[in-house]
Every structure is written in structure tokens, then in C-alpha cells.
PDB file of C-alpha atoms and ligand atoms in Angstrom:
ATOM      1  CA  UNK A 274     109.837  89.001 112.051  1.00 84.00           C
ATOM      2  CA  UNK A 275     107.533  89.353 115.472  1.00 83.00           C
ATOM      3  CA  UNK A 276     105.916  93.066 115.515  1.00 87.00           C
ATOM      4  CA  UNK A 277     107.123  94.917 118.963  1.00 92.00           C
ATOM      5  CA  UNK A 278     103.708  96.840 118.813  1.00 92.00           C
ATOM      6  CA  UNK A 279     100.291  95.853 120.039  1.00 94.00           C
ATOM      7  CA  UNK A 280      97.596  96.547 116.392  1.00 95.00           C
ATOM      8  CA  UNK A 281      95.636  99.211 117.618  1.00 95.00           C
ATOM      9  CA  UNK A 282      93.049  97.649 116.082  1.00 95.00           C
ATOM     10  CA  UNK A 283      92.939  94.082 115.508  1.00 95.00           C
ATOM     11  CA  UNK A 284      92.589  92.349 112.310  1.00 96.00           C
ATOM     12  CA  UNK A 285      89.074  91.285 111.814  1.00 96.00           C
ATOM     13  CA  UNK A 286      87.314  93.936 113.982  1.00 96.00           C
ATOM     14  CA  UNK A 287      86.580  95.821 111.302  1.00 97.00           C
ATOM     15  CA  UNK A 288      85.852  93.788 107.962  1.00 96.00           C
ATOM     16  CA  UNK A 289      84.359  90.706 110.201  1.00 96.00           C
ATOM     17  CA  UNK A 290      81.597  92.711 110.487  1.00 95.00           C
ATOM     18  CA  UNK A 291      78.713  94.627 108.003  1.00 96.00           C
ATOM     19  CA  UNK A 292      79.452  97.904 107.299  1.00 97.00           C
ATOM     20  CA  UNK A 293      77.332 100.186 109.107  1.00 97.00           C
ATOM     21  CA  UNK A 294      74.758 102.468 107.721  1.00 98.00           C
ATOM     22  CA  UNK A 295      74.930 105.867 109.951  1.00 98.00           C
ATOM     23  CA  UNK A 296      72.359 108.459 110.644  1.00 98.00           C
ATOM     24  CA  UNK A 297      72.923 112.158 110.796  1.00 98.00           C
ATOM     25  CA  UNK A 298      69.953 114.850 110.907  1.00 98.00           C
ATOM     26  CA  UNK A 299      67.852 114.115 107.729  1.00 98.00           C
ATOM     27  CA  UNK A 300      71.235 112.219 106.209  1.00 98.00           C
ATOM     28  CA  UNK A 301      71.472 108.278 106.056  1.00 98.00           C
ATOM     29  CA  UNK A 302      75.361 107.091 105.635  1.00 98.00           C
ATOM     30  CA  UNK A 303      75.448 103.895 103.558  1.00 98.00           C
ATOM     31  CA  UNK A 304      77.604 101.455 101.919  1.00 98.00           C
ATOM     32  CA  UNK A 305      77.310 101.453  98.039  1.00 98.00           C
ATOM     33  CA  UNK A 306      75.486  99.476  95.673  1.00 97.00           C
ATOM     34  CA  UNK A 307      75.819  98.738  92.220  1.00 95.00           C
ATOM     35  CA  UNK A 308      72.821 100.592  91.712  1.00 97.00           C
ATOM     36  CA  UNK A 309      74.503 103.771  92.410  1.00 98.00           C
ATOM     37  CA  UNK A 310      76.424 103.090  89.544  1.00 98.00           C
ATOM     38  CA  UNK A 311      74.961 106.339  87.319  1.00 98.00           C
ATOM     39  CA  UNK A 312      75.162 109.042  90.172  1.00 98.00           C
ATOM     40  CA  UNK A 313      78.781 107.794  90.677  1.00 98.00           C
ATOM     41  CA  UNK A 314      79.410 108.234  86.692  1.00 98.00           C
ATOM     42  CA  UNK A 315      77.530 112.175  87.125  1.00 98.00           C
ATOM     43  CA  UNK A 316      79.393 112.909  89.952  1.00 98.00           C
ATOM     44  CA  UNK A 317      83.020 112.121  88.394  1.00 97.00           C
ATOM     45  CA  UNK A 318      81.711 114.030  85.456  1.00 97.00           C
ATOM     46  CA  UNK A 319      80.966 117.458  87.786  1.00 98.00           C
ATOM     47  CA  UNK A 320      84.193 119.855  86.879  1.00 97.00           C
ATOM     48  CA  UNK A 321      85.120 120.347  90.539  1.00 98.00           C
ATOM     49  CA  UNK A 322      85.075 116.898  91.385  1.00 98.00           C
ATOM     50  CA  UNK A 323      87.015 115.739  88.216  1.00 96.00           C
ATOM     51  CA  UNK A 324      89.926 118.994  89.216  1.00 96.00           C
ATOM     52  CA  UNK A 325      90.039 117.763  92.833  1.00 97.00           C
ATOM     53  CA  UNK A 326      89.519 114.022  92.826  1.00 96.00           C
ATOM     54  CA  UNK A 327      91.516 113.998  88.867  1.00 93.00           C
ATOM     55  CA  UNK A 328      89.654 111.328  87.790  1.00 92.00           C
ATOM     56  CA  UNK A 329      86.291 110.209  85.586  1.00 93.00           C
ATOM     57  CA  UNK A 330      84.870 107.345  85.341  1.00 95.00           C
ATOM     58  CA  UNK A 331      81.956 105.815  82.881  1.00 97.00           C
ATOM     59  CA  UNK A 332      78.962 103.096  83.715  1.00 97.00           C
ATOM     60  CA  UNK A 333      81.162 100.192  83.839  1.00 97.00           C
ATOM     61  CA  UNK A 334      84.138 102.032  85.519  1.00 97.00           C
ATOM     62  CA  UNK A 335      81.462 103.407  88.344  1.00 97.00           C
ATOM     63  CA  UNK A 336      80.106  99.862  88.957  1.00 97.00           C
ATOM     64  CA  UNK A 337      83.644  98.207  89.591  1.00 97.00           C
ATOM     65  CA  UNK A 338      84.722 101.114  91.698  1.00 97.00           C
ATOM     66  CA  UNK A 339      81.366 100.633  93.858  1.00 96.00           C
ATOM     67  CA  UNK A 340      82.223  96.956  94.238  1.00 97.00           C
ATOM     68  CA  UNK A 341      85.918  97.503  95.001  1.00 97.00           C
ATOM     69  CA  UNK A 342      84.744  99.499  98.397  1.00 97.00           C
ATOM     70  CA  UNK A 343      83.083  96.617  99.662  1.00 96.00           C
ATOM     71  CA  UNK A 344      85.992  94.644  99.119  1.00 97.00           C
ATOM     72  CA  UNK A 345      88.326  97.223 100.279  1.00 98.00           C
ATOM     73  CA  UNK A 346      86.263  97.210 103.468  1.00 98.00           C
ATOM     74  CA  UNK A 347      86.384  92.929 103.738  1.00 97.00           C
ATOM     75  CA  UNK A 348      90.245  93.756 103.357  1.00 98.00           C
ATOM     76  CA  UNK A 349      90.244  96.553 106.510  1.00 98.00           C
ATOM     77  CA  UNK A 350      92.017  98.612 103.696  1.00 98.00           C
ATOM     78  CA  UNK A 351      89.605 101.327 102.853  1.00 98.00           C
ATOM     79  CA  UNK A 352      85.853 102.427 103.238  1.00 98.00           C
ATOM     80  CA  UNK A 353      83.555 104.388 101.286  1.00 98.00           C
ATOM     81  CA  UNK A 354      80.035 105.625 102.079  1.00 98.00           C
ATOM     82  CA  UNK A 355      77.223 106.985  99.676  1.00 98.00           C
ATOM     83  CA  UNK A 356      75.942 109.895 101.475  1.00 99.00           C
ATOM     84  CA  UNK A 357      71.745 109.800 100.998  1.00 98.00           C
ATOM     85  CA  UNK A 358      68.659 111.560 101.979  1.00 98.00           C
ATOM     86  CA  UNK A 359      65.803 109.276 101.098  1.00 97.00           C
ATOM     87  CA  UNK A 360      66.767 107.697  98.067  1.00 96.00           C
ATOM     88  CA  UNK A 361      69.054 111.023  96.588  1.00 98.00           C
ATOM     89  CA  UNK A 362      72.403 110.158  96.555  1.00 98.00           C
ATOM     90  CA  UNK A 363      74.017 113.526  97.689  1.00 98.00           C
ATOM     91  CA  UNK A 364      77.583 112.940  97.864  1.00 98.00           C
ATOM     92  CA  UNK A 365      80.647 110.432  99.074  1.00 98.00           C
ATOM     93  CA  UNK A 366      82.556 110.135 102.647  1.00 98.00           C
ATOM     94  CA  UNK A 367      85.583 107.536 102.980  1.00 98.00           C
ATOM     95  CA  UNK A 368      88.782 106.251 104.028  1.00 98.00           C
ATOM     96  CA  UNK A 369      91.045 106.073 101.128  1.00 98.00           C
ATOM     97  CA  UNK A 370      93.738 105.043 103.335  1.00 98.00           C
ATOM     98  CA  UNK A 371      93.602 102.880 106.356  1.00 98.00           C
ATOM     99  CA  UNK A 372      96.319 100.947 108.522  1.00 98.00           C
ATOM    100  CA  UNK A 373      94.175  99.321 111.355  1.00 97.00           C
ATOM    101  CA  UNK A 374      97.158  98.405 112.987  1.00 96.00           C
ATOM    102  CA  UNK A 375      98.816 102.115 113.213  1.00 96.00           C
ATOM    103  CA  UNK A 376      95.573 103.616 113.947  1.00 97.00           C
ATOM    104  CA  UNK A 377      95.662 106.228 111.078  1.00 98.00           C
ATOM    105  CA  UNK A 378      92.910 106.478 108.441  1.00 98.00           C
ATOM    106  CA  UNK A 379      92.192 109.393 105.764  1.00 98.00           C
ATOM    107  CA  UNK A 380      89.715 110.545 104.643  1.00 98.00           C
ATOM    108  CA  UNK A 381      88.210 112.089 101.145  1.00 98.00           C
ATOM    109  CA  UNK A 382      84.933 113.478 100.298  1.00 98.00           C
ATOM    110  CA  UNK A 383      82.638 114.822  97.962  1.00 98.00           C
ATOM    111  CA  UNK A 384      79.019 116.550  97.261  1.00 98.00           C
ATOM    112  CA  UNK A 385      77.044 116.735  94.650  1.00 98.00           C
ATOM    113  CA  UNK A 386      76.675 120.102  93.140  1.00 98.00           C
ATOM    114  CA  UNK A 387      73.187 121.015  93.968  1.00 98.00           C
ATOM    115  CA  UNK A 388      73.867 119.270  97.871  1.00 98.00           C
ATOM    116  CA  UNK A 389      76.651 121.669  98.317  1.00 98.00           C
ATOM    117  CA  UNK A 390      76.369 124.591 101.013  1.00 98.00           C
ATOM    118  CA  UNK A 391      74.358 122.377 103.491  1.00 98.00           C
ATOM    119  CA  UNK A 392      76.805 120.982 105.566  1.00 98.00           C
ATOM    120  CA  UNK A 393      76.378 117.394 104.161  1.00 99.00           C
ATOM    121  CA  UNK A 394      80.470 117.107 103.907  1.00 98.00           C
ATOM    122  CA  UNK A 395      81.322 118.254 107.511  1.00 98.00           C
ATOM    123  CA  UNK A 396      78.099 116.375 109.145  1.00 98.00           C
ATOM    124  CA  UNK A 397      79.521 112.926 107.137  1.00 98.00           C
ATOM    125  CA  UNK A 398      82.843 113.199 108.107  1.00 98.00           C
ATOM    126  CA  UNK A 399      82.058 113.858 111.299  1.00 98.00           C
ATOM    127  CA  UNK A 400      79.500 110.483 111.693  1.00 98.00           C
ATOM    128  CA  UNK A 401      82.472 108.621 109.957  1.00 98.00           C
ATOM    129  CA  UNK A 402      85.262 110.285 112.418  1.00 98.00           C
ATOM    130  CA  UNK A 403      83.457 109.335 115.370  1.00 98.00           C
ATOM    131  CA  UNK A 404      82.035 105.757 113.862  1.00 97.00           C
ATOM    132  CA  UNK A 405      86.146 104.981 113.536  1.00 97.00           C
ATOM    133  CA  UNK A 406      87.207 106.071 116.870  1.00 97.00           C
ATOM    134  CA  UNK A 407      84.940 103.845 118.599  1.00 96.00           C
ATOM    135  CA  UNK A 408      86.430 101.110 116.512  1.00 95.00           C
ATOM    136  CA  UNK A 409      89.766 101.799 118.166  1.00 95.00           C
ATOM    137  CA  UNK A 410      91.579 104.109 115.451  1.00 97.00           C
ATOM    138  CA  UNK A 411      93.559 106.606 116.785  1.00 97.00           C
ATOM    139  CA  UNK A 412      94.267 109.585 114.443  1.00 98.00           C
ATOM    140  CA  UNK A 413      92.180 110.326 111.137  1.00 98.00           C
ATOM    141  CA  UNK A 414      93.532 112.768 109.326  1.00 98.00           C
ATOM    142  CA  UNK A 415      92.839 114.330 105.425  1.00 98.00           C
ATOM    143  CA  UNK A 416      94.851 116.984 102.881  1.00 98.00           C
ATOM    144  CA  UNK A 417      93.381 119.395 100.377  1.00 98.00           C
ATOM    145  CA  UNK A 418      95.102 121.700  97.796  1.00 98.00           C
ATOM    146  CA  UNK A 419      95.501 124.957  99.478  1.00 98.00           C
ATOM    147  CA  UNK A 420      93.695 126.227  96.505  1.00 98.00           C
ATOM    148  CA  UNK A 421      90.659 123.882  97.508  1.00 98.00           C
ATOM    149  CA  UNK A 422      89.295 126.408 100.474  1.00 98.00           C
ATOM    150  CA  UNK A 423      85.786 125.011 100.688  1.00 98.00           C
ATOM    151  CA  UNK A 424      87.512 121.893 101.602  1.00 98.00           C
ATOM    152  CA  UNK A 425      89.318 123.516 104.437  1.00 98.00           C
ATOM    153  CA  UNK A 426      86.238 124.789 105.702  1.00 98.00           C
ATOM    154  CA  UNK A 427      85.105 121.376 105.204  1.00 98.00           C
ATOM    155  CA  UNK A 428      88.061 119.962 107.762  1.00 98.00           C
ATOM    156  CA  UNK A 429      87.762 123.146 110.183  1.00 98.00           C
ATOM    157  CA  UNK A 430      83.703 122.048 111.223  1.00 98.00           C
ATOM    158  CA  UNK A 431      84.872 118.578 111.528  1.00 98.00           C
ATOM    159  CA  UNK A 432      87.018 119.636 113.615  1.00 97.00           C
ATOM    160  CA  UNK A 433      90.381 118.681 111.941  1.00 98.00           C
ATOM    161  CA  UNK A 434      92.638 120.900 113.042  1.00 97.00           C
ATOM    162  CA  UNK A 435      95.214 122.304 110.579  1.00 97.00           C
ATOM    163  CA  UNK A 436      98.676 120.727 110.906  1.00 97.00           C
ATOM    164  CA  UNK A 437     100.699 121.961 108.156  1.00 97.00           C
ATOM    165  CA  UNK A 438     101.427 122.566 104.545  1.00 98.00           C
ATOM    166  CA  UNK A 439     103.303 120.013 102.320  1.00 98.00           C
ATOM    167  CA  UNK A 440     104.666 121.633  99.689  1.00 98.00           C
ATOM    168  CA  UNK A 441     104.244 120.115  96.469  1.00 98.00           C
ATOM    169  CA  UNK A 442     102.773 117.332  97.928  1.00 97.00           C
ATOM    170  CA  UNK A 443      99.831 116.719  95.557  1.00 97.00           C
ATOM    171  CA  UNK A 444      99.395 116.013  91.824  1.00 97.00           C
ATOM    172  CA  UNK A 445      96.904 117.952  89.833  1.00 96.00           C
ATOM    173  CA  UNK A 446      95.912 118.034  85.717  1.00 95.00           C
ATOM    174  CA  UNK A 447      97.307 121.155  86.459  1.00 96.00           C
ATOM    175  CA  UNK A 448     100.650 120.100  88.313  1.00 97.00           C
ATOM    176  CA  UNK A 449     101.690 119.996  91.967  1.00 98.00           C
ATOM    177  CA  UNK A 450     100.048 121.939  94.817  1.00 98.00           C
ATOM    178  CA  UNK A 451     100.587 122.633  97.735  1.00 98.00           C
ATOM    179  CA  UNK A 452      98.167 121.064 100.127  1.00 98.00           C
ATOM    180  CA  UNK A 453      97.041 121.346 103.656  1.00 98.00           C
ATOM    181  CA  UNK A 454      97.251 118.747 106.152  1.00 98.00           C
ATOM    182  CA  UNK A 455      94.439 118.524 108.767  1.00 98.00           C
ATOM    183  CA  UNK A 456      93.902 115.761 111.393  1.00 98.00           C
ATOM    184  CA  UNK A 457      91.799 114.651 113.960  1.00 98.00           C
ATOM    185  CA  UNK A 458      92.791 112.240 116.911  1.00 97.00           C
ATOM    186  CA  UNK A 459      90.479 110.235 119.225  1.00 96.00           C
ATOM    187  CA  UNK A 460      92.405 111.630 122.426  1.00 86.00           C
ATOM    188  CA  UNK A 461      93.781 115.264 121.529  1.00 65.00           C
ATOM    189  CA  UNK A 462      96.957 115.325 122.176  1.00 63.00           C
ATOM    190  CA  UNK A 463      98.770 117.441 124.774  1.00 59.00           C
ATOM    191  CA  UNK A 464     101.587 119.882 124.144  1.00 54.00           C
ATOM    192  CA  UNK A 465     104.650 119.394 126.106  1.00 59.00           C
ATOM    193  CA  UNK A 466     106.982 121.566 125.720  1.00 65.00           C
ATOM    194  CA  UNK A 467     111.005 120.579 125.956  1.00 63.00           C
ATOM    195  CA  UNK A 468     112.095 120.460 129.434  1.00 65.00           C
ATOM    196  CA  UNK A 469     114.125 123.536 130.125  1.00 72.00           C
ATOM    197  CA  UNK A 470     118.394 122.698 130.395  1.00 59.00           C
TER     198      UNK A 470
HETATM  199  C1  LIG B 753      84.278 120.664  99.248  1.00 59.23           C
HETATM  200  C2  LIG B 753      82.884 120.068  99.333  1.00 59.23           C
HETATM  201  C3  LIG B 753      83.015 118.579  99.663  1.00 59.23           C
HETATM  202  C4  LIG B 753      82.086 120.781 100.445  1.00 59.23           C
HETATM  203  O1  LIG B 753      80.918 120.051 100.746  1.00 59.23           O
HETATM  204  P1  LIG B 753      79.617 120.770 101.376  1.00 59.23           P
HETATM  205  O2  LIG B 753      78.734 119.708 101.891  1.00 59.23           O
HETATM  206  O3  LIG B 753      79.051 121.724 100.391  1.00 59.23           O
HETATM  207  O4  LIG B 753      80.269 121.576 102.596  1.00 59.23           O
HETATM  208  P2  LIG B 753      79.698 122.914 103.303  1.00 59.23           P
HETATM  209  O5  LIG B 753      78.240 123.070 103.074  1.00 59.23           O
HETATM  210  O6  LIG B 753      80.175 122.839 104.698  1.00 59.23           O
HETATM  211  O7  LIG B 753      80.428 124.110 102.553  1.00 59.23           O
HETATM  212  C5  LIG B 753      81.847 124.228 102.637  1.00 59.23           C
HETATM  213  C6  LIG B 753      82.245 125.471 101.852  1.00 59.23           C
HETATM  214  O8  LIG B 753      81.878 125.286 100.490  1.00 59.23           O
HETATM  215  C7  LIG B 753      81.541 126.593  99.926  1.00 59.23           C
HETATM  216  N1  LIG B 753      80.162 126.542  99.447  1.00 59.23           N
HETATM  217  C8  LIG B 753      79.024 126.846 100.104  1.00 59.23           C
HETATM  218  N2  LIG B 753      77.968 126.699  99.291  1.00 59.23           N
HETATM  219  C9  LIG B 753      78.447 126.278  98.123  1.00 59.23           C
HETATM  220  C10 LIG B 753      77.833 125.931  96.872  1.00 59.23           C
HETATM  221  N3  LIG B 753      76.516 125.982  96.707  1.00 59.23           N
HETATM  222  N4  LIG B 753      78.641 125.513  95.864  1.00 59.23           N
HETATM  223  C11 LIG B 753      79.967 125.417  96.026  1.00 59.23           C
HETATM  224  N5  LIG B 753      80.608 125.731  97.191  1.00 59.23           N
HETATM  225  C12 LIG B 753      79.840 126.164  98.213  1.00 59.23           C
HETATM  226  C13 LIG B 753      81.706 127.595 101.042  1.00 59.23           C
HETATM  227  O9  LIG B 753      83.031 128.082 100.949  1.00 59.23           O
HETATM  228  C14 LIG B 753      81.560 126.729 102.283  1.00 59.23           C
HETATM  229  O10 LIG B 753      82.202 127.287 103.402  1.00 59.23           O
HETATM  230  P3  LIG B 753      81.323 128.214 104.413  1.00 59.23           P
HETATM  231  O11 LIG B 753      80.303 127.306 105.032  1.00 59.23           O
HETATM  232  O12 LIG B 753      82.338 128.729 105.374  1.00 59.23           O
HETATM  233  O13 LIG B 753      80.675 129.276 103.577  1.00 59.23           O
HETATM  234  C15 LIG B 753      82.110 120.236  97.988  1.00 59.23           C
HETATM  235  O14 LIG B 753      82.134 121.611  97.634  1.00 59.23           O
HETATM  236  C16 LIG B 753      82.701 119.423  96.861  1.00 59.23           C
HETATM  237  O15 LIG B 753      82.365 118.256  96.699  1.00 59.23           O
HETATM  238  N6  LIG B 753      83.604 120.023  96.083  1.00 59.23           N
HETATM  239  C17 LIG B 753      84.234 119.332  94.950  1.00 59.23           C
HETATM  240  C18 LIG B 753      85.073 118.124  95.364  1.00 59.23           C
HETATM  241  C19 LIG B 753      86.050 118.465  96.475  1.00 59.23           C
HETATM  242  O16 LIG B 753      86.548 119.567  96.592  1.00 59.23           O
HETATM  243  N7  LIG B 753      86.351 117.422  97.280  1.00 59.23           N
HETATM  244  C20 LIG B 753      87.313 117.557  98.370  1.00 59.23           C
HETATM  245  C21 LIG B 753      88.690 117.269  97.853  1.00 59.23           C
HETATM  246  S1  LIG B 753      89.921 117.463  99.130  1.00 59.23           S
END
């Protein structure tokens, strides 16, 4: 069945190419390696990354999960970043959803607990934002419980303005919340407003 739509972004632009390494302020942006395998298994084991990400993982888990990003980013379906300041692993930026040809990515995060309150979260998404636009994406966009409010604050200084609130909309240990929806888009868009009848 021939597609009606130009991709926005071809297939091959992205995963025919490394995946970058990206420098903000004292933070380096880098794919992961198997060696990050242990910091991956601590971070999954912090208590506010297990309740927001609902997950854990253990040495073997963490190692496959690390690999599966670089495939992920061969496939153009995903990306994930190690966020680093010399050799510290201090948390995680990526695209857990992608669709090169719509344009759309979003994104998920987390810090360490002893990197939090810096601005490593915000400075990361907003390297990874930016890196993504000039690939040709159009909209990135990312959703938080609405109980998660450093996370909001987290989307408001990447400037990821607040869309909505799906109701129900995510799954928790804990049961459904309600999250937020925030987005970014390459070209803002404009409100128009119904022509007047
Ligand atoms: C949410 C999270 C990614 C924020 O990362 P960060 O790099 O600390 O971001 P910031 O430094 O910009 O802080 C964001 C907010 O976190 C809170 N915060 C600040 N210092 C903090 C600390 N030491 N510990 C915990 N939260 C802190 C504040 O509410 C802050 O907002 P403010 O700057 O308006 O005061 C991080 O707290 C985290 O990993 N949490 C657990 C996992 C998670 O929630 N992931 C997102 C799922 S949608």
C-alpha cells in the first residue's frame, strides 16, 4: 500500500550513523556500554526510580538492557544515553518511543540520587531535544504521573510545555495515575483560532 506522506525523517538518517556523544556544561551525553552494567543495576534499585520507571533489574538484566539501546538505535526505534561527568555515571536521557517517519519521539529520564537537584535532567533533555530536531523530528514530547512533580519541573526548564492530563493513563505498583502530557515541537506551533461564521 504506497504511503501518501513524505517520512519526516528518512530511514537510515538516523541508525546509519554512530550515535553521538553530546556535551553540556561539565556533562558528557553518551551511548551505553556494557560496562555500565552495575550503575544501571543501582539505579533500578533507587525507590523513586523503581515507583516511577516500575521496574528492577539485576547484573545480567542491566547488561542486556544496555545492549538492547544500541540496537534499538541501529533499528531508528529508540535511544538511550548514560548521562556522565568524568567517568560518574549520573543518570539516563532517552527516547523510549520513536516513529522517524511521523516525527514524534518521547522521552524518559532519570538521576541518580546524589546527582539530583543540579539540573542534570533538564540540561540532558534539552541536548537530546535539540540533537533530534536537527535530525528532522518534529514534535518530542514526554508524560509523568501528576504525582511525579519534580518531573514536571523537569519538562517546564526543558521547555515542554504542558498539554494536558490523561486520566488514568499510566500504570503504577500502585494502580493508574493520572499523568501529565508535556511536548516540545521544533517549530512552535501557532494558534489559530476558528474563523468567525
Ligand atoms: C525527576 C528527576 C529526573 C529530576 O532530575 P534532576 O536532575 O534532579 O532535576 P532538577 O535538578 O531540575 O530538579 C527537579 C526537581 O526535583 C526536586 N529536587 C531538587 N533537588 C532534589 C533532590 N536532591 N532530591 C530529590 N528531588 C530534588 C525539586 O522539586 C526540583 O525542582 P526545582 O528545581 O523547581 O526545585 C529525578 O528526581 C529522578 O530521577 N527521579 C526519580 C525518577 C523519575 O522521577 N523519573 C522521571 C519519570 S517521568
Amino acid at each position: 500500500m504506497p504511503d501518501l506522506v513524505e517520512p519526516a525523517v528518512p530511514a537510515g538518517r538516523m541508525g546509519g550513523r554512530p550515535q553521538p556523544c553530546l556535551s553540556v556544561d561539565e556533562l558528557t551525553i553518551r551511548p551505553w556500554n556494557a560496562r555500565d552494567a552495575p550503575v544501571i543495576v543501582a539505579a533500578y534499585a533507587d525507590e523513586d526510580i523503581q515507583r516511577w520507571h516500575a521496574r528492577s533489574l539485576d547484573r545480567n538484566e542491566a547488561t542486556i538492557w544496555a545492549a538492547r539501546w544500541a540496537d534499538r538505535w541501529r533499528h531508528e526505534t529508540g535511544a538511550d544515553w548514560a548521562v556522565t561527568e568524568g567517568d560518574t555515571v549520573l543518570g539516563r536521557i532517552g527516547i523510549r518511543r520513536l516513529d522517524l517517519a511521523e516525527g514524534f519521539g518521547e522521552a524518559a529520564y532519570w538521576v541518580l540520587p546524589a546527582a539530583r537537584g543540579r539540573a542534570v535532567a533538564p540540561r540532558a533533555l534539552t541536548a537530546v531535544t535539540d540533537w533530534m530536531f536537527t535530525l528532522g523530528l518534529h514534535r518530542m514530547e514526554l508524560t509523568h504521573s501528576t504525582r511525579n512533580t519534580a518531573s514536571c519541573r523537569v519538562a517546564e526548564k526543558a521547555g515542554y510545555a504542558y498539554e494536558g492530563t490523561m486520566h488514568g493513563r499510566g500504570l503504577h505498583a500502585d494502580g493508574y495515575h493520572d499523568m501529565h502530557l508535556h511536548a516540545r515541537l521544533h517549530t512552535p506551533a501557532t494558534v489559530t483560532r476558528p474563523p468567525a461564521v
